[in-house]
Structure formats: structure tokens, C-alpha cells
Amino acid sequence: MFENKTGRLIRCPHCFAKDMDVFLLYDDEKDEFYCYKCCFCGDLKKVNEQMQTFLKNKYIVKRYFEKK
Amino acid sequence: MKPKMYVNVIHRVGADDTEPFMKQQQICHKNNIKTTILLRPEGFNSDDTIRLIKQEHDMYGDEIALSLHAVDVQTKKSYGIREGKIWLIDFEIRKQIIVKYFEKFFEVFGYYPKAVAAYILDARTLNFIHENYPCVKAAITNCFEEGIKMFAGNQNMWHLFSDGGPWGAYYPSKKNSLIPAANKEEYCGIVGLPHLNRDMLMTITSRDDLFSGHVANVVRAKAYDLETGECPYTFDFIDMWLEQLHYNSFGYYNIFVSPIWMTDNTMLDEPGSLSIKLYDENMEYLKKKISEDRVSIMTMSEFGEWYTENIEIGTPEVNNWRDIICGTDRQMYWYIDPMMRVCFDGNIGGAICDLRPYAGRINKDTGPDTPNLYDMNQPYIISAEMRGGVHGGSLHTLKIYINKKEYCVALKRTSFIAEGNAKINITPVTVKSDGIKVTFESVIEFDGMGGMLITRRLLDVSDENAEVTFEEYDRTCFGTTQYQGDLRGCKLRIKDAEDTEELEYRYGGKELYKADAKVLEAVYPQIGTAIEMSILSDDVNGKAEEGFLFSPFITLSAKRIMKKGEELRTCLRIKRAD
Ligand SMILES: [Zn+2]
């Protein structure tokens, strides 16, 4: 059912930031991913960058109990 | 005559906001733009306000009209109520308050107002105003699609539910203020207007209270250049509304920014001066459009009169909108007539992503004395936004089977070419399966009373031995929020040349099937609505599917094996449930 290029599900970074799982669709003519829910659109590099920026700002990936 | 866009610039003033209000007035008058001044009830007690607005009326021809949106503290006290929003007040008290304000208006100005406004006005309020004050020509009746998402975006605190109505000017029905009247008998007598024009794409994909002709709303969205304070979007926004003149015989646009947004005293971190600057630029831009003869400025009641003289009751309106802010080519196409409002989304293969049936003419009056309480949302039967679309939710689309392998067209992008207010061509889409390419196109023709003739034409198949099947696929439900309405009591029907089979909805997941079906039907007695899919092509398998609790929908499907050049034609009709 999912037709994006990589064969695995890629979630929209903008919708993910709103706590929503929305799987990007792939346009093979333009070689880009796009969201059917919001207006996100871009290549895999852009998807990954935006997801990483969001995650970097959202989580502190460190042991909480070893911090002190 | 070349179609024009008629513009109302509306300023609301009370007792303590005359300074920013006058700033707005000056910006408009500097650009030769006259305004409609909505007097808030607090203003009746302010000599300053009354003097100022009388002066503005005399000098510039601005119209003084009445804001009914919020009841003043004194009046609330005198009726012993805490509710301040007019459409949410018990109707017996509401009527008395309206009479009080109209009479006060007469006392102060020597005439009754010819235009009124609230964020929401229900049918019984419009009917009451028309019966008692027939001089009222126009009313702001709703905030287009400021329902569910705006609620969530405002800390779930902003109770403003008028989803599913018209985006432009219309003749409200006596039975339901968000439904366009079908004929003269049904018209409530007051032209309905929206509170602001909205971005007709962001209204689906984002919060539409952030993307409108209201410059401070756009600032709130931070959709401007953070370094320079420039906001190209606001100009594109006006231009995109002007584009709609290609499809309709006129356009309506209003700018309604309350004075508070021109001050530093807002919830924004930007200073009021930014909104003032953008407001100024917007008015200058409108002035330019006036000089190009594309825009005409009117007051609210002037427009109401123009509209009743020039636009026939029942005239459909369309909106063919493109993304002008996120940099994609996404397109949304909207259509409204007295029986339905429908939106097609280019990012999901031109599928119907939102469908509001009006044929049932259900009562949507609001207040503590109604079953609706606060909820004036017009029920949807398709809302991809609220009830899922692409992955098994509510949607109307085409599915294609290439050698029995299913392919949902909603997973492809496409665009629309609109013809007037009655037809769209959906740009050909190619789907590929195991190296086989299938190209098809779709045409949707509207009949003006809830009917859509849908033609799917198979243009090309790369492998002539491939078996290609088209399935017109319609999955509906009903509700006004994300949560499902109770579907028990709904009916599914299927007819062929011989007989009709019927199934009552019990969440049983059953199905009805006919090899040579002629008509499929889903009946929603809860909203007085039936959706009928008539099959106009031969040799079509029909199926009507009952859903179940985890997937609560009614699915109608019309399947046909296709040869190159052939068409699958169906007519989808929204009608009153019999
Ligand atoms: Zn998204």
C-alpha cells in the first residue's frame, strides 16, 4: 500500500513534530517525498535533516540517573 | 462586464479602543477606502466613540453597523447571565438583547443598522432579525473552518464551531444559517458573509485562523520574513482571491481586523507596529487593484444590496486554490451549491477529502436550549482530515487494479484545471505496477444541486494484455468532530435492473453485491442525508459494505474491467434521505 521509494515507511517530520505519524508519499517524476496531511515536501536529505533537528531539540539522549 | 472582487473593510470599535481604531481608519481613508464600522455595545455608552464614528460616517461615507458578537457587561448583569457570546445565549434572552441593541442604535443614530456581525449567527437569530428589522441587508454569520483545529491550536479553549459552511457570500437558508438557500422561499432575507477570507489550502492542512486576509493573524503564524518584516504572502493572498474571478462571476473579500491587533497589547511577541505596517501595505495594494479596475470597495450593506440585485439564488461558487506559502504545487478545489460543499485535494490524486451534505437541511441552531449546544459544525460525510483518508479512512477516490494488484490513486499527486463554476478536469495520472504503465484522466461535472457526474477515462495501457480494472470508491461516515457518530440505523442499498437489496447498519461488517449494479446508496437518517452512486456504464460490479467498530464507514464501490479509451461513469448525488 505504501508506495514510497525506499520501501520502508518514512514519517513526515512536520507531522511528527505535532505527534502524528503520517507516512510520506513518493513522487518518482520529481524524485521527492511529500505529505498528504500537511504541506511538507522534499528529498530524503531534507526529511532526515528536519527530523534530526527536531529530535535534537526535543530530547536529551543521556542517562538521567547518571547525570548527577 | 469583467468580473470584480467586492471588498468590505471592517473595523470594530467599542469604548476603549478608539485610538488604534482611528489609526486603522486613517490608513484606509488615506487610500480612498471606505470602511464599515461595527459598533460594539460598549460603545453606546461612550460619547467619544459615538462622536468619532458619526464624524467618520459624515466625512468618508463609512457605514455604521452593529456588532452583535459579544454582549456588554452591563447587559449581562441585567439579565443575570455569564454567557457573553450572542449565539450561545438562550434564545428568549438573546431576542431581548438584540432588540435592546437595535433600539439603542436607533436612539443614538436615528436609524436602524443595515448590517450586523458576530463570529457565528444561527438561523433562528437571522430569521428573528429579518422579521423585526428587515432593513438589515448583510450579516457576518460564520468563521470559515475555525472549528476543530483552531480549537486544538488555542489550548482547547476557543469555542467557535462553524465548520462546513460557505467561504464566501451566500443566501443563508431559513432552516440553517450555514446552508445556501435553494430558492427564494427558503432564503432568510439577509445576505450571509464570512468573517475574513481564508487560505483555502491551509484551511485543510493547517490552522486557518493563521492564514487569512487578517495581517496580524499572518504575523501570529510567523509567515513573514523574520529579518525584514516583509510579508509577500499577504499580497499573494489577495492575488489568489482575484484568480477566483476566472471561475465565478464575482468575488467577495473582507478584511476584518480588530483594533487591538494594531497595538502592543496582544498575545504576539511582535510589536503592533509590524501589523500596522502590513495593514498599511495591504490597503495600498488594494488601492492599486482598484485602479486596475479589479477591486471595488463597498460597505457591508452596499454589498448586500449589490449581491441581491446581481447574483441569483442557488448560484454555485468554486475556489481553485494553490499553495502560496509552503512552496509546493499542492492544489485544492472547492465547490458549493445548495445541496453540498465539497473539496478535492491534488495531493491525494484529486480525491474528495471533505464533503458536507446540505440536502438534509438539519437544524444547527445553537444555545443551551438546543440539542446542538455550542456545535454549529455542519456534519461531514467525508473528512480525510478528521476521519482518516488515504490509509483506509473516509475518502472518495479511484482505485486501479493492474492484473488484480490494487493501486489507490490517492497515493499520486495531480492538479486541477477548472472550467467555470461547473466542471473540473483532473490532470492525467499514470500508475505503474510490475513495469506496466496505466494512464487515466478524470472529469467532474457539477449539476448545481448536489450531483457530480464523474468520468474516469483509461487513456493508455503500456501492455495490452494487462487486465485493468477501475473501481469508483466511496467511503463515508458522519460526524462533526474526529469521533464517530453512531451509525446504527443507517442503511445500505444496492439495485440492479430487477430488484433492490437493503441492509441496516449494525457494525456487522456485512456486504451487499450485484454483478450488474445500477444504483448504490448509503442512507444517514441521523443527518437526513442519502448519498447515491448511480452507475451509468454497463457491466459494472457493485458492492455496498457495512463497516465495524474499528473501521466505522459505509463503502460503496463500482468496479469495471476497462479497455483503452473506455470510460467508467458514475453520478454521485447528495440528496435528502427519504
Ligand atoms: Zn506532514
XYZ file of C-alpha atoms and ligand atoms in Angstrom:
647
model
C 0.000 0.000 0.000
C 2.815 2.411 0.734
C 4.459 3.495 -2.429
C 7.450 5.458 -1.301
C 10.776 4.846 -2.864
C 12.821 3.256 -0.145
C 10.334 0.504 0.521
C 10.127 1.445 4.163
C 7.870 3.936 5.834
C 9.220 7.431 6.200
C 7.357 9.710 8.545
C 6.703 13.371 7.859
C 8.985 15.474 10.089
C 6.421 18.286 10.393
C 3.573 15.972 11.356
C 5.907 14.036 13.664
C 6.600 17.323 15.448
C 2.845 17.525 16.050
C 2.882 13.964 17.483
C 1.349 12.473 14.356
C 2.533 9.506 12.329
C 1.994 10.458 8.729
C 3.809 8.425 6.106
C 5.276 10.388 3.251
C 4.326 9.523 -0.310
C 6.884 9.483 -3.107
C 6.708 11.256 -6.443
C 9.050 9.430 -8.823
C 8.831 12.062 -11.546
C 10.145 14.778 -9.247
C 12.118 12.415 -7.032
C 10.693 13.884 -3.864
C 8.654 12.910 -0.864
C 5.504 14.774 0.062
C 2.988 14.744 2.871
C -0.706 14.284 2.246
C -1.624 15.809 5.561
C 0.497 18.935 5.780
C 2.472 20.794 3.111
C 5.855 19.194 3.756
C 7.728 18.262 0.592
C 11.388 17.438 -0.061
C 14.086 14.890 -0.834
C 15.330 12.281 1.622
C 18.141 14.585 2.767
C 15.658 17.279 3.741
C 13.425 14.767 5.511
C 16.320 13.441 7.572
C 17.741 16.866 8.372
C 14.444 18.237 9.596
C 13.714 15.156 11.639
C 17.151 15.242 13.228
C 16.957 18.951 14.048
C 13.609 18.410 15.710
C 14.775 15.393 17.687
C 17.975 17.105 18.770
C 15.925 19.895 20.259
C 13.258 17.702 21.751
C 15.217 15.033 23.624
C 18.305 14.892 25.776
C 19.552 11.431 24.935
C 21.530 10.786 28.098
C 21.039 8.693 31.239
C 19.040 10.834 33.643
C 20.132 8.952 36.807
C 23.808 9.046 35.971
C 23.769 12.741 35.273
C 24.071 13.780 38.942
C -18.523 43.300 -17.827
C -15.292 41.964 -16.363
C -15.901 40.265 -13.021
C -14.729 42.164 -9.983
C -13.891 41.414 -6.413
C -16.026 43.356 -3.949
C -14.198 44.232 -0.777
C -15.505 45.133 2.668
C -13.004 46.605 5.088
C -14.483 46.239 8.538
C -13.374 47.871 11.782
C -14.907 47.055 15.108
C -14.863 49.650 17.866
C -16.093 49.874 21.437
C -15.234 52.303 24.213
C -11.558 51.923 24.989
C -10.050 51.170 21.600
C -10.700 54.371 19.670
C -7.016 55.209 19.286
C -5.920 52.093 17.359
C -9.304 52.141 15.606
C -8.651 55.642 14.285
C -5.210 54.514 13.148
C -6.923 51.844 11.017
C -9.460 54.339 9.729
C -6.717 56.754 8.687
C -4.811 54.032 6.854
C -7.942 53.211 4.853
C -9.036 56.765 4.118
C -5.513 57.669 3.019
C -6.009 55.040 0.318
C -9.548 56.165 -0.541
C -11.022 53.070 1.042
C -14.260 53.466 2.929
C -14.998 51.171 5.807
C -17.793 49.511 7.702
C -17.629 50.399 11.374
C -19.077 47.752 13.636
C -20.069 49.366 16.879
C -19.633 47.112 19.880
C -22.376 47.507 22.511
C -19.881 49.049 24.983
C -19.569 51.910 22.525
C -23.161 53.062 23.047
C -22.095 54.479 26.394
C -19.038 56.290 25.081
C -19.733 59.810 23.827
C -16.251 59.880 22.351
C -16.812 56.783 20.251
C -20.224 57.927 19.021
C -18.906 61.352 18.086
C -15.909 59.887 16.282
C -17.803 57.350 14.214
C -20.541 59.822 13.284
C -17.784 62.098 12.075
C -16.186 59.288 10.061
C -19.556 58.449 8.547
C -20.194 62.064 7.551
C -16.716 62.694 6.164
C -15.933 59.438 4.381
C -19.238 57.654 3.857
C -18.269 54.800 6.181
C -21.191 52.667 7.226
C -22.023 52.378 10.904
C -23.218 48.871 11.650
C -23.819 46.769 14.725
C -21.557 44.166 16.269
C -23.670 41.529 17.982
C -20.751 39.273 18.740
C -20.268 39.890 22.447
C -22.772 41.205 24.954
C -21.607 44.062 27.178
C -21.062 43.550 30.901
C -23.949 45.787 31.927
C -26.434 43.877 29.795
C -25.164 40.521 31.035
C -25.659 41.751 34.569
C -29.166 42.950 33.894
C -30.163 39.519 32.559
C -28.235 37.656 35.231
C -26.197 35.709 32.671
C -22.494 34.960 32.366
C -22.550 33.852 28.732
C -21.359 36.689 26.544
C -21.372 35.250 23.018
C -24.660 36.044 21.354
C -25.146 32.710 19.517
C -24.677 30.769 22.747
C -27.265 32.645 24.798
C -30.699 31.161 25.465
C -32.920 32.322 22.607
C -35.573 34.080 24.717
C -32.911 36.280 26.320
C -30.988 36.571 23.051
C -34.004 38.125 21.309
C -34.447 40.698 24.060
C -30.778 41.650 23.907
C -30.897 42.020 20.128
C -33.978 44.270 20.362
C -32.298 46.306 23.067
C -29.223 46.897 20.880
C -31.197 47.707 17.759
C -33.375 50.202 19.622
C -30.338 51.748 21.282
C -28.752 52.082 17.857
C -31.865 53.868 16.597
C -31.855 56.168 19.598
C -28.241 57.137 19.011
C -28.132 57.381 15.201
C -31.755 57.935 14.199
C -31.864 54.816 12.005
C -31.512 51.064 12.390
C -28.300 49.302 11.339
C -28.263 47.809 7.844
C -25.530 45.311 8.649
C -24.710 43.194 11.685
C -21.924 40.803 12.603
C -20.991 38.071 15.015
C -18.448 35.285 14.736
C -21.407 32.921 14.464
C -25.128 33.579 13.909
C -27.603 30.710 13.763
C -30.694 30.523 11.563
C -33.239 31.456 14.188
C -31.262 34.605 15.017
C -31.076 35.642 11.350
C -34.795 34.922 10.922
C -35.626 36.967 14.016
C -33.530 39.917 12.862
C -35.051 39.809 9.385
C -38.623 39.667 10.694
C -38.134 42.534 13.118
C -35.585 44.666 11.272
C -35.981 43.999 7.538
C -33.611 46.903 6.840
C -30.668 44.561 7.592
C -29.056 43.654 4.264
C -25.983 41.698 5.299
C -24.603 39.805 8.262
C -21.341 38.134 9.129
C -22.535 34.667 10.063
C -19.519 32.410 10.434
C -15.797 31.902 10.750
C -14.960 29.536 7.916
C -13.444 26.259 9.198
C -12.389 27.743 12.516
C -13.523 24.596 14.249
C -11.604 21.598 15.418
C -8.016 22.529 14.547
C -8.373 26.067 15.737
C -9.784 24.684 18.995
C -6.723 22.471 19.447
C -4.433 25.343 18.419
C -5.934 27.605 21.088
C -5.310 25.404 24.126
C -8.722 23.770 23.549
C -10.333 26.935 24.863
C -11.828 28.727 21.898
C -15.391 27.526 21.386
C -16.076 28.597 17.853
C -17.557 25.788 15.827
C -18.922 26.750 12.449
C -17.095 24.314 10.170
C -18.618 23.166 6.943
C -20.264 26.346 5.674
C -19.654 28.630 2.697
C -16.353 30.509 2.389
C -17.868 33.450 0.568
C -21.075 35.469 0.300
C -24.293 33.453 0.139
C -28.035 33.450 0.741
C -28.496 31.677 4.090
C -31.379 29.240 4.357
C -34.113 29.934 6.921
C -33.559 26.395 8.160
C -29.819 26.503 8.696
C -27.699 29.629 8.543
C -24.662 27.875 7.011
C -26.561 26.348 4.112
C -27.112 28.295 0.881
C -30.830 28.609 0.135
C -32.105 26.592 -2.820
C -34.823 29.086 -3.719
C -36.431 32.388 -2.787
C -38.856 30.808 -0.310
C -36.002 29.324 1.646
C -33.832 32.461 1.806
C -33.742 34.099 5.251
C -33.619 37.617 3.797
C -30.135 38.656 4.942
C -27.015 38.085 2.823
C -24.527 35.917 4.704
C -20.847 36.858 4.802
C -17.816 35.113 6.256
C -15.629 36.581 8.946
C -12.488 37.007 6.807
C -11.363 35.248 3.662
C -9.184 32.249 4.364
C -6.328 30.443 2.719
C -8.340 27.667 1.107
C -5.444 25.207 1.315
C -4.035 25.992 4.745
C -7.601 25.754 5.981
C -7.297 21.988 5.450
C -3.615 21.417 6.147
C -3.127 23.888 8.999
C -5.000 26.253 11.312
C -6.930 28.597 9.091
C -7.166 31.307 11.734
C -3.483 31.882 10.987
C -3.821 32.205 7.230
C -6.401 34.761 6.227
C -6.745 38.317 4.987
C -6.081 39.410 8.590
C -2.466 40.622 8.633
C -1.981 40.145 12.374
C -3.121 36.532 12.018
C -0.363 36.047 9.476
C 2.067 37.623 11.934
C 0.751 35.185 14.522
C 1.645 32.385 12.099
C 5.091 33.977 11.708
C 4.667 33.646 7.954
C 6.777 36.723 7.229
C 10.469 37.427 6.795
C 11.738 37.471 10.372
C 14.643 39.755 9.436
C 12.999 42.363 7.233
C 9.375 42.164 8.400
C 8.294 41.779 4.791
C 5.299 39.614 4.130
C 4.868 38.683 0.449
C 2.180 36.187 1.435
C -0.415 38.897 2.130
C -0.149 40.166 -1.465
C -0.206 36.690 -2.975
C -3.230 36.037 -0.829
C -5.162 38.914 -2.407
C -3.955 37.849 -5.862
C -5.109 34.271 -5.293
C -8.556 35.551 -4.385
C -8.524 37.641 -7.552
C -7.669 34.467 -9.506
C -11.052 33.086 -8.476
C -12.651 35.631 -10.823
C -11.667 33.255 -13.655
C -14.274 30.817 -12.414
C -17.004 32.897 -10.747
C -18.962 35.913 -11.931
C -17.821 37.982 -8.936
C -15.665 37.734 -5.843
C -16.200 38.716 -2.248
C -13.394 39.617 0.117
C -13.404 41.065 3.570
C -10.742 42.356 5.881
C -11.862 42.440 9.473
C -9.089 43.250 11.912
C -9.964 44.405 15.397
C -8.069 47.481 16.647
C -6.367 45.554 19.434
C -4.148 43.852 16.822
C -2.692 47.252 15.950
C -1.334 47.615 19.489
C 1.413 46.019 21.579
C -1.275 44.612 23.823
C -1.675 41.248 22.056
C -0.519 37.689 22.616
C 2.096 38.169 19.887
C 5.766 38.745 20.591
C 5.861 41.096 17.601
C 5.085 44.783 18.237
C 1.814 46.274 16.979
C 3.852 48.418 14.608
C 4.511 45.354 12.418
C 0.796 44.728 11.961
C 0.212 48.424 11.292
C 2.896 48.352 8.603
C 1.409 45.276 6.940
C -2.108 46.697 7.202
C -0.913 49.857 5.503
C 0.788 47.879 2.715
C -2.339 45.778 2.232
C -4.563 48.819 1.817
C -2.116 50.350 -0.623
C -2.180 47.108 -2.593
C -5.967 47.143 -2.665
C -5.872 50.731 -3.870
C -3.675 49.593 -6.739
C -6.153 46.835 -7.583
C -8.973 49.387 -7.517
C -7.090 51.483 -10.054
C -6.697 48.370 -12.209
C -10.489 48.005 -12.067
C -10.334 44.590 -10.459
C -11.497 45.571 -6.994
C -14.416 47.647 -5.847
C -14.787 48.847 -2.265
C -18.214 48.744 -0.691
C -19.676 48.812 2.771
C -21.342 45.677 4.092
C -24.919 46.708 3.344
C -23.931 48.122 -0.050
C -22.512 44.735 -0.906
C -25.648 43.009 0.431
C -27.727 45.108 -1.942
C -25.381 44.557 -4.886
C -25.407 40.830 -4.250
C -29.216 40.503 -4.112
C -29.527 42.540 -7.301
C -26.867 40.675 -9.251
C -26.467 37.114 -8.043
C -29.214 34.557 -8.448
C -30.212 32.383 -5.506
C -28.663 28.934 -5.878
C -25.613 30.046 -7.886
C -22.735 27.629 -7.181
C -19.350 29.038 -6.232
C -15.947 27.465 -6.718
C -12.462 28.080 -5.407
C -9.395 26.747 -7.142
C -6.555 27.394 -4.704
C -2.847 26.672 -4.867
C -0.217 26.571 -2.158
C 1.240 30.080 -1.930
C 3.093 29.795 1.353
C 4.808 26.384 1.747
C 6.473 26.200 -1.659
C 4.751 23.083 -3.001
C 2.486 22.805 -6.036
C -0.387 21.454 -3.985
C -3.841 22.399 -5.174
C -7.275 22.264 -3.552
C -10.518 22.689 -5.435
C -13.715 23.687 -3.631
C -17.277 23.706 -4.872
C -20.505 24.688 -3.109
C -24.175 24.594 -4.098
C -27.406 24.470 -2.044
C -27.099 20.699 -1.528
C -23.430 20.223 -0.662
C -19.944 21.576 -0.196
C -17.065 19.513 -1.498
C -13.264 19.793 -1.580
C -10.845 17.875 -3.824
C -7.169 17.581 -2.878
C -4.479 17.365 -5.559
C -2.002 15.733 -3.167
C -4.258 12.698 -2.852
C -4.878 12.069 -6.527
C -7.733 14.546 -6.785
C -9.784 12.574 -4.268
C -12.636 14.167 -2.338
C -11.118 14.958 1.042
C -14.095 16.795 2.546
C -17.795 16.527 1.758
C -20.599 18.270 3.648
C -24.124 17.309 2.694
C -26.716 20.083 2.997
C -29.669 18.208 1.483
C -30.973 17.108 4.893
C -31.401 20.753 5.945
C -30.827 19.747 9.547
C -31.296 22.233 12.346
C -27.995 23.613 13.613
C -29.233 26.366 15.904
C -27.005 26.876 18.911
C -27.568 27.671 22.567
C -28.323 25.926 25.865
C -31.928 25.476 24.713
C -30.917 23.360 21.673
C -29.538 19.819 21.312
C -26.541 21.263 19.447
C -25.402 23.445 22.367
C -22.194 25.115 21.029
C -21.739 22.968 17.932
C -22.800 24.603 14.679
C -20.396 22.480 12.631
C -22.176 21.113 9.599
C -21.734 17.346 9.563
C -19.321 15.872 7.057
C -19.754 12.538 5.371
C -16.160 12.643 4.190
C -13.393 14.258 6.184
C -9.943 12.906 5.438
C -8.673 15.377 7.998
C -10.820 14.197 10.879
C -11.641 10.611 9.993
C -8.622 9.450 8.016
C -8.456 9.348 4.273
C -5.597 7.823 2.352
C -4.999 4.757 4.525
C -8.482 3.318 4.827
C -10.431 6.303 6.118
C -13.224 8.395 4.630
C -12.460 9.332 1.033
C -13.869 9.294 -2.469
C -11.287 8.185 -4.984
C -10.496 5.815 -7.824
C -8.709 2.535 -7.272
C -6.994 0.762 -10.119
C -6.222 -2.953 -10.339
C -3.470 -3.945 -12.734
C -3.523 -7.733 -13.120
C -5.506 -7.809 -9.862
C -2.901 -5.816 -7.964
C -4.595 -2.915 -6.167
C -3.380 0.626 -6.571
C -5.032 3.556 -4.801
C -4.885 6.688 -6.931
C -4.880 8.782 -3.745
C -1.191 7.906 -3.430
C -0.376 10.003 -6.507
C -0.226 13.767 -6.889
C -2.217 15.593 -9.502
C -3.663 19.015 -10.312
C -6.919 20.548 -11.498
C -7.974 22.574 -14.474
C -11.241 24.269 -13.630
C -13.818 25.361 -16.207
C -16.202 27.998 -14.893
C -18.195 27.002 -11.857
C -19.421 23.618 -13.081
C -16.527 21.441 -14.209
C -13.035 20.308 -13.333
C -10.572 18.249 -15.280
C -8.178 16.286 -13.147
C -4.793 16.127 -14.887
C -3.940 12.629 -16.185
C -2.264 10.351 -13.689
C -0.010 7.394 -14.531
C 0.276 4.456 -12.182
C 2.878 1.727 -12.558
C 2.758 -1.864 -11.474
C 5.363 -4.501 -12.322
C 6.549 -2.438 -15.273
C 3.055 -1.849 -16.657
C 2.003 1.780 -17.003
C -1.654 2.796 -16.866
C -2.674 6.381 -17.577
C -6.137 7.759 -16.937
C -7.908 11.076 -16.583
C -10.937 12.211 -14.611
C -13.592 14.819 -15.249
C -16.053 16.009 -12.618
C -19.172 17.885 -13.735
C -21.481 19.524 -11.212
C -25.221 19.899 -11.785
C -25.735 22.714 -9.263
C -27.979 20.759 -6.901
C -25.793 18.157 -5.206
C -24.944 15.993 -8.218
C -21.464 15.173 -9.524
C -21.009 13.325 -12.793
C -17.680 11.528 -12.520
C -15.974 10.241 -15.663
C -12.797 8.150 -15.470
C -11.206 7.593 -18.856
C -8.499 4.994 -19.462
C -6.093 6.810 -21.759
C -3.301 4.314 -22.123
C -2.021 0.902 -21.024
C 1.584 0.056 -21.874
C 0.866 -3.690 -22.033
C -2.282 -4.521 -23.995
C -2.528 -7.950 -22.370
C -2.722 -6.477 -18.888
C -6.086 -6.666 -17.138
C -7.021 -3.213 -15.899
C -9.972 -2.698 -13.553
C -11.298 0.650 -12.328
C -13.100 0.926 -9.026
C -15.025 4.075 -8.142
C -14.617 4.007 -4.403
C -16.688 5.979 -1.926
C -16.169 5.607 1.799
C -18.280 7.747 4.102
C -19.343 8.145 7.715
C -20.787 11.116 9.556
C -19.907 13.422 12.396
C -18.795 16.925 13.276
C -15.595 16.028 15.139
C -12.880 13.365 14.963
C -15.042 10.909 16.832
C -17.513 8.663 15.086
C -21.239 9.250 15.067
C -23.474 6.262 15.858
C -24.057 4.573 12.513
C -26.771 2.207 13.756
C -29.915 2.905 11.799
C -28.016 3.787 8.621
C -28.993 1.826 5.539
C -27.035 0.406 2.645
C -28.825 -0.275 -0.617
C -27.941 -1.817 -3.918
C -30.126 -2.003 -7.019
C -29.885 -3.728 -10.352
C -32.440 -3.904 -13.186
C -34.508 -6.436 -11.188
C -34.578 -5.576 -7.522
C -33.201 -3.728 -4.520
C -31.393 -5.209 -1.564
C -31.089 -3.386 1.720
C -29.000 -3.811 4.842
C -29.384 -1.998 8.123
C -26.147 -0.871 9.740
C -25.274 -2.837 12.873
C -21.456 -2.730 12.754
C -21.601 -6.260 11.362
C -19.084 -5.866 8.538
C -21.526 -7.411 6.030
C -21.725 -6.640 2.329
C -24.232 -6.478 -0.498
C -23.150 -7.352 -4.028
C -24.659 -7.286 -7.510
C -22.866 -8.292 -10.685
C -24.644 -5.713 -12.833
C -25.457 -2.958 -10.358
C -27.265 0.250 -11.308
C -27.515 2.220 -8.058
C -25.691 2.121 -4.725
C -26.865 4.048 -1.752
C -25.786 4.943 1.792
C -28.516 6.477 3.926
C -27.764 8.514 7.028
C -31.100 9.212 8.757
C -29.247 10.947 11.629
C -28.459 13.836 9.278
C -31.371 13.376 6.890
C -28.935 12.587 4.096
C -28.506 9.924 1.458
C -25.555 9.533 -0.845
C -26.430 7.852 -4.084
C -23.980 6.479 -6.612
C -25.716 5.835 -9.927
C -23.774 3.660 -12.302
C -24.021 4.935 -15.859
C -21.632 2.483 -17.547
C -22.514 -1.125 -18.415
C -21.069 -4.297 -16.877
C -20.265 -2.800 -13.516
C -19.987 -4.863 -10.322
C -21.496 -3.053 -7.386
C -20.762 -3.556 -3.742
C -22.012 -1.852 -0.584
C -20.071 -2.622 2.578
C -21.088 -2.179 6.174
C -18.196 -1.296 8.457
C -17.417 -2.365 12.011
C -16.412 -0.504 15.150
C -12.690 -0.303 14.416
C -13.437 0.842 10.875
C -16.838 2.525 11.048
C -17.680 3.524 7.487
C -20.045 2.724 4.662
C -18.219 1.830 1.466
C -19.800 1.955 -1.966
C -17.839 0.545 -4.831
C -18.389 0.278 -8.582
C -15.899 -1.940 -10.415
C -15.432 -2.403 -14.130
C -12.833 -4.107 -16.337
C -11.519 -1.450 -18.701
C -10.127 -1.360 -22.221
C -8.051 1.519 -23.583
C -10.272 4.504 -24.418
C -13.199 3.271 -22.320
C -14.867 5.205 -19.544
C -16.292 4.394 -16.153
C -19.078 6.880 -15.495
C -20.939 7.313 -12.248
C -23.076 10.049 -10.776
C -22.632 10.809 -7.113
C -25.606 12.628 -5.638
C -26.209 14.132 -2.226
C -29.923 14.027 -1.537
C -32.419 14.206 1.246
C -32.961 10.814 2.919
C -36.450 9.581 2.065
Zn 3.108 16.234 7.251
